XYZ file of C-alpha atoms in Angstrom:
306
model
C -27.192 -114.302 -18.826
C -25.066 -116.989 -19.458
C -21.361 -114.250 -19.666
C -20.465 -112.574 -17.379
C -18.925 -108.950 -16.770
C -15.370 -108.180 -15.682
C -13.978 -104.421 -15.053
C -10.303 -104.282 -15.541
C -8.906 -100.393 -15.110
C -6.090 -99.902 -16.353
C -4.112 -97.173 -18.140
C -2.772 -99.994 -20.638
C -5.400 -99.906 -22.434
C -5.552 -95.933 -23.499
C -1.698 -96.543 -24.350
C -3.045 -98.232 -27.439
C -6.214 -96.612 -28.053
C -4.357 -92.816 -28.445
C -1.744 -94.559 -30.522
C -3.782 -96.315 -32.723
C -5.415 -92.902 -33.115
C -2.410 -90.908 -33.638
C -0.835 -93.520 -36.385
C -4.365 -94.976 -38.257
C -6.653 -91.733 -38.209
C -9.373 -93.634 -37.629
C -12.577 -91.778 -35.218
C -10.450 -88.863 -35.073
C -13.220 -86.516 -36.136
C -15.329 -88.247 -34.267
C -13.604 -88.035 -30.980
C -13.230 -85.285 -28.629
C -9.686 -84.464 -29.303
C -10.227 -83.948 -32.612
C -8.003 -83.397 -35.614
C -6.322 -80.902 -33.788
C -4.886 -83.128 -30.834
C -2.363 -84.759 -34.041
C -1.532 -81.724 -35.198
C -0.176 -80.780 -31.599
C 1.374 -84.421 -31.019
C 3.288 -83.709 -34.411
C 4.182 -80.615 -33.185
C 5.278 -82.559 -29.706
C 7.392 -84.999 -31.149
C 10.478 -85.193 -33.196
C 10.664 -85.967 -36.465
C 12.674 -88.840 -36.233
C 10.280 -90.267 -33.999
C 7.493 -88.845 -35.821
C 8.242 -90.688 -39.062
C 9.127 -94.088 -36.909
C 6.253 -94.399 -35.799
C 3.581 -92.940 -38.713
C 5.427 -96.402 -39.701
C 2.551 -98.273 -38.602
C 0.352 -96.524 -40.682
C 0.028 -98.434 -43.335
C 0.016 -101.676 -41.361
C -2.664 -104.233 -41.308
C -6.231 -102.716 -38.370
C -6.164 -106.454 -37.155
C -2.653 -105.960 -35.906
C -4.091 -104.403 -32.501
C -6.868 -106.728 -32.025
C -3.396 -108.774 -30.507
C -2.355 -106.070 -28.354
C -5.513 -105.848 -26.929
C -5.721 -109.492 -26.094
C -1.717 -109.149 -24.716
C -3.039 -106.194 -22.967
C -6.332 -107.435 -21.407
C -3.573 -111.325 -20.339
C -1.034 -109.043 -18.977
C -0.688 -109.523 -15.438
C -3.189 -106.874 -13.698
C -1.397 -105.160 -10.937
C 1.618 -104.669 -13.375
C 3.035 -100.859 -15.388
C 2.516 -99.677 -18.298
C 6.570 -99.952 -18.535
C 6.270 -103.211 -16.828
C 4.023 -104.039 -20.244
C 6.267 -102.740 -22.797
C 8.951 -104.513 -21.307
C 6.448 -107.947 -20.972
C 6.253 -106.792 -24.840
C 9.694 -106.622 -26.331
C 11.493 -109.019 -24.386
C 9.531 -112.276 -24.230
C 10.198 -115.404 -25.782
C 8.510 -115.318 -29.463
C 7.151 -118.210 -29.181
C 5.126 -117.745 -25.299
C 3.537 -114.089 -25.940
C 2.070 -116.662 -29.515
C 1.177 -119.671 -26.645
C -0.566 -116.484 -24.140
C -3.389 -115.135 -26.981
C -3.367 -118.121 -29.253
C -6.429 -119.282 -26.846
C -8.566 -116.489 -27.723
C -6.958 -115.835 -31.359
C -7.299 -119.253 -32.722
C -6.412 -117.913 -36.554
C -3.418 -115.870 -35.477
C -0.748 -117.884 -36.935
C 3.110 -117.795 -35.538
C 4.575 -115.671 -37.797
C 2.124 -113.381 -37.770
C 2.336 -112.964 -34.074
C 5.739 -112.124 -34.658
C 5.434 -109.951 -36.751
C 3.514 -107.797 -34.475
C 5.485 -108.275 -31.260
C 8.762 -107.284 -33.184
C 7.184 -104.298 -34.940
C 4.778 -102.906 -32.675
C 7.232 -103.454 -29.488
C 9.749 -100.452 -30.270
C 6.819 -98.082 -31.273
C 4.797 -97.975 -28.406
C 8.464 -97.551 -26.219
C 8.880 -94.252 -28.208
C 5.010 -93.482 -28.101
C 5.200 -93.876 -24.030
C 8.387 -92.459 -23.618
C 7.594 -89.293 -26.244
C 3.108 -88.780 -25.080
C 1.846 -91.412 -22.960
C 4.401 -90.926 -20.056
C 3.827 -87.118 -19.693
C -0.013 -88.212 -19.531
C -0.234 -91.044 -17.627
C -0.904 -89.216 -13.904
C -3.889 -87.435 -15.136
C -5.568 -90.740 -16.821
C -4.664 -92.555 -14.507
C -7.595 -91.745 -11.650
C -9.987 -90.814 -14.338
C -10.378 -94.342 -15.744
C -9.886 -95.559 -11.825
C -12.775 -94.106 -10.245
C -14.932 -94.927 -13.228
C -13.778 -98.119 -13.564
C -14.317 -98.713 -9.368
C -18.148 -97.310 -10.004
C -18.783 -100.061 -12.350
C -17.508 -102.913 -10.561
C -19.773 -101.952 -7.811
C -22.378 -102.192 -9.478
C -21.333 -105.899 -10.968
C -23.888 -107.747 -8.779
C -26.389 -104.947 -8.663
C -26.972 -104.670 -12.096
C -27.507 -107.843 -14.931
C -24.048 -107.727 -16.991
C -25.912 -106.932 -19.812
C -27.833 -103.792 -18.359
C -23.669 -102.897 -17.374
C -22.596 -103.129 -20.412
C -25.753 -101.205 -21.594
C -24.895 -97.903 -18.987
C -21.297 -98.595 -19.170
C -21.359 -97.607 -22.656
C -24.062 -95.376 -23.275
C -25.921 -97.802 -26.427
C -24.123 -101.230 -26.676
C -26.631 -103.756 -26.202
C -24.671 -107.205 -26.308
C -27.433 -110.635 -26.513
C -26.440 -114.047 -25.613
C -24.795 -115.438 -28.170
C -23.318 -119.319 -28.217
C -19.306 -119.379 -26.843
C -19.724 -116.067 -25.274
C -18.232 -116.229 -21.755
C -16.952 -113.074 -20.637
C -17.490 -109.109 -21.327
C -14.544 -107.926 -20.188
C -15.803 -103.495 -20.123
C -11.784 -101.411 -19.232
C -12.943 -97.260 -19.369
C -10.553 -94.914 -21.317
C -9.956 -91.184 -21.972
C -8.696 -91.075 -25.661
C -11.699 -92.476 -27.510
C -13.696 -90.506 -25.943
C -17.122 -91.437 -26.393
C -16.668 -93.842 -28.907
C -16.856 -97.435 -28.140
C -14.420 -99.820 -29.852
C -15.325 -103.643 -29.257
C -13.115 -106.448 -30.541
C -14.594 -110.697 -30.448
C -12.180 -113.295 -29.595
C -12.562 -117.146 -28.496
C -15.234 -117.077 -25.589
C -14.821 -113.600 -24.484
C -15.762 -110.225 -25.837
C -13.305 -106.644 -25.355
C -15.781 -103.434 -24.812
C -13.578 -100.012 -24.584
C -16.004 -97.320 -22.903
C -15.494 -93.351 -22.979
C -15.115 -91.737 -20.203
C -15.985 -88.258 -20.047
C -13.433 -85.257 -18.659
C -15.403 -82.375 -17.510
C -15.748 -79.319 -19.033
C -13.214 -76.625 -17.108
C -15.190 -73.569 -17.412
C -18.654 -73.253 -15.769
C -19.420 -71.076 -18.743
C -18.333 -74.011 -21.228
C -21.357 -76.142 -22.860
C -20.914 -80.066 -21.604
C -19.338 -82.343 -24.934
C -22.058 -84.290 -24.061
C -24.690 -81.394 -24.602
C -22.439 -80.793 -27.819
C -22.541 -84.080 -29.637
C -26.483 -84.467 -29.134
C -26.962 -80.155 -30.951
C -24.831 -81.272 -33.346
C -26.127 -85.005 -34.426
C -29.417 -83.114 -34.716
C -28.569 -79.736 -36.337
C -28.497 -81.940 -39.982
C -32.142 -83.042 -41.360
C -31.453 -86.162 -42.261
C -30.599 -86.972 -38.999
C -33.254 -86.614 -37.825
C -34.824 -88.152 -40.614
C -32.446 -91.451 -39.762
C -34.004 -91.415 -36.331
C -37.885 -91.297 -37.146
C -37.341 -94.339 -38.909
C -35.160 -96.424 -36.603
C -37.339 -95.291 -33.298
C -39.709 -98.004 -35.170
C -40.627 -101.215 -33.591
C -37.209 -104.053 -34.923
C -33.898 -102.944 -34.743
C -32.498 -101.938 -37.836
C -29.345 -103.312 -39.497
C -27.234 -100.999 -42.275
C -28.593 -102.813 -45.020
C -31.770 -103.028 -43.787
C -31.792 -98.748 -43.678
C -29.160 -98.601 -46.873
C -32.606 -100.384 -49.128
C -35.476 -99.132 -47.365
C -33.422 -95.358 -47.470
C -31.612 -95.525 -51.175
C -28.351 -94.437 -49.419
C -25.247 -95.981 -49.956
C -23.953 -97.460 -46.576
C -21.318 -95.125 -46.552
C -23.306 -91.943 -46.276
C -25.314 -93.408 -44.162
C -22.400 -94.931 -41.254
C -21.601 -91.265 -40.817
C -24.582 -90.347 -39.613
C -25.594 -93.244 -37.338
C -22.146 -92.556 -35.831
C -22.970 -88.516 -34.908
C -26.003 -89.814 -33.262
C -24.236 -93.061 -31.855
C -21.562 -91.090 -29.970
C -24.154 -88.545 -28.992
C -25.944 -91.212 -27.198
C -29.228 -91.593 -29.573
C -28.864 -94.693 -30.867
C -28.460 -98.336 -29.055
C -26.117 -101.169 -31.305
C -27.579 -104.275 -31.025
C -23.950 -106.418 -31.544
C -24.295 -109.121 -34.105
C -21.429 -111.188 -35.331
C -19.648 -111.234 -38.648
C -20.523 -107.797 -37.992
C -24.137 -107.716 -38.550
C -25.218 -105.011 -36.041
C -28.412 -103.786 -35.538
C -29.701 -100.354 -33.894
C -32.563 -98.890 -32.732
C -34.003 -95.375 -30.414
C -32.097 -94.961 -27.617
C -35.483 -94.228 -26.011
C -32.777 -91.981 -22.865
C -31.044 -90.565 -25.045
C -34.060 -88.011 -26.234
C -34.568 -87.083 -22.241
C -30.800 -86.226 -21.358
C -30.968 -83.925 -24.200
C -34.260 -82.162 -22.324
C -31.634 -82.483 -19.009
C -28.175 -81.540 -19.832
C -29.886 -78.385 -21.992
C -31.829 -76.429 -18.978
C -28.823 -77.095 -16.623
C -26.979 -75.639 -19.064
C -29.550 -72.464 -19.821
C -30.180 -72.397 -16.107
C -33.442 -73.761 -16.351
């Protein structure tokens, strides 16, 4: 394999992910926290803090690419507070220079805008929400990240990525030298990823165990929800052919708009039933994740005590 895999364990990524989800509401119906988490945060924050943070909802979504790039460049042993202080106080040109090799198209003026706009809001988010749960998150991501670190020498890079992410397939690509995996809690069970110059940053979810023995496992709930729709079952049958299918392929063959297909694909993906073959320029392809069917049987039999 032409690229190497690294594991980066830090609550900084959960800070950014939770802020992004709260502000943009992106994927909120597909993650375990759901819309009720948004309502909980709305009730927790004062009106002034909430209005200040939500100002970012109108800013470009691509801003988060720069924030995650800065997170990947931070001092590894640093805390969330260290990262926020760095973002707030470092000279503007130095901050741009940190990520310019990763994002050569990002201009100095854009980097300055992102730094100056987000630094105070992320600090507000940390002070009014994230610092209260940071100590709960850290052992979860540390335990899972340590497991992936132990597997670095035991699994091929592509196999480790697919295992950690539950179905992301990263082929060899020109110029791709490094893939960084980082565990998070807030975005479970989805993956997010971003291509930079020379490397790929992939967020993968850490599952949180159910509190009571009587509660169905989250993974079983995702699977049964995904399979409860006949349209999604037909999509699985279609995708289960020999070659991975692109969104364009599916829209053409199934005579469905891409927006409708994306909703169904997300449901199937978070249920662990699909693999995504990553490609440049947003041309991803989907194939059946055969382990998903066996996992459905395993979790169902375990829960109903067969």
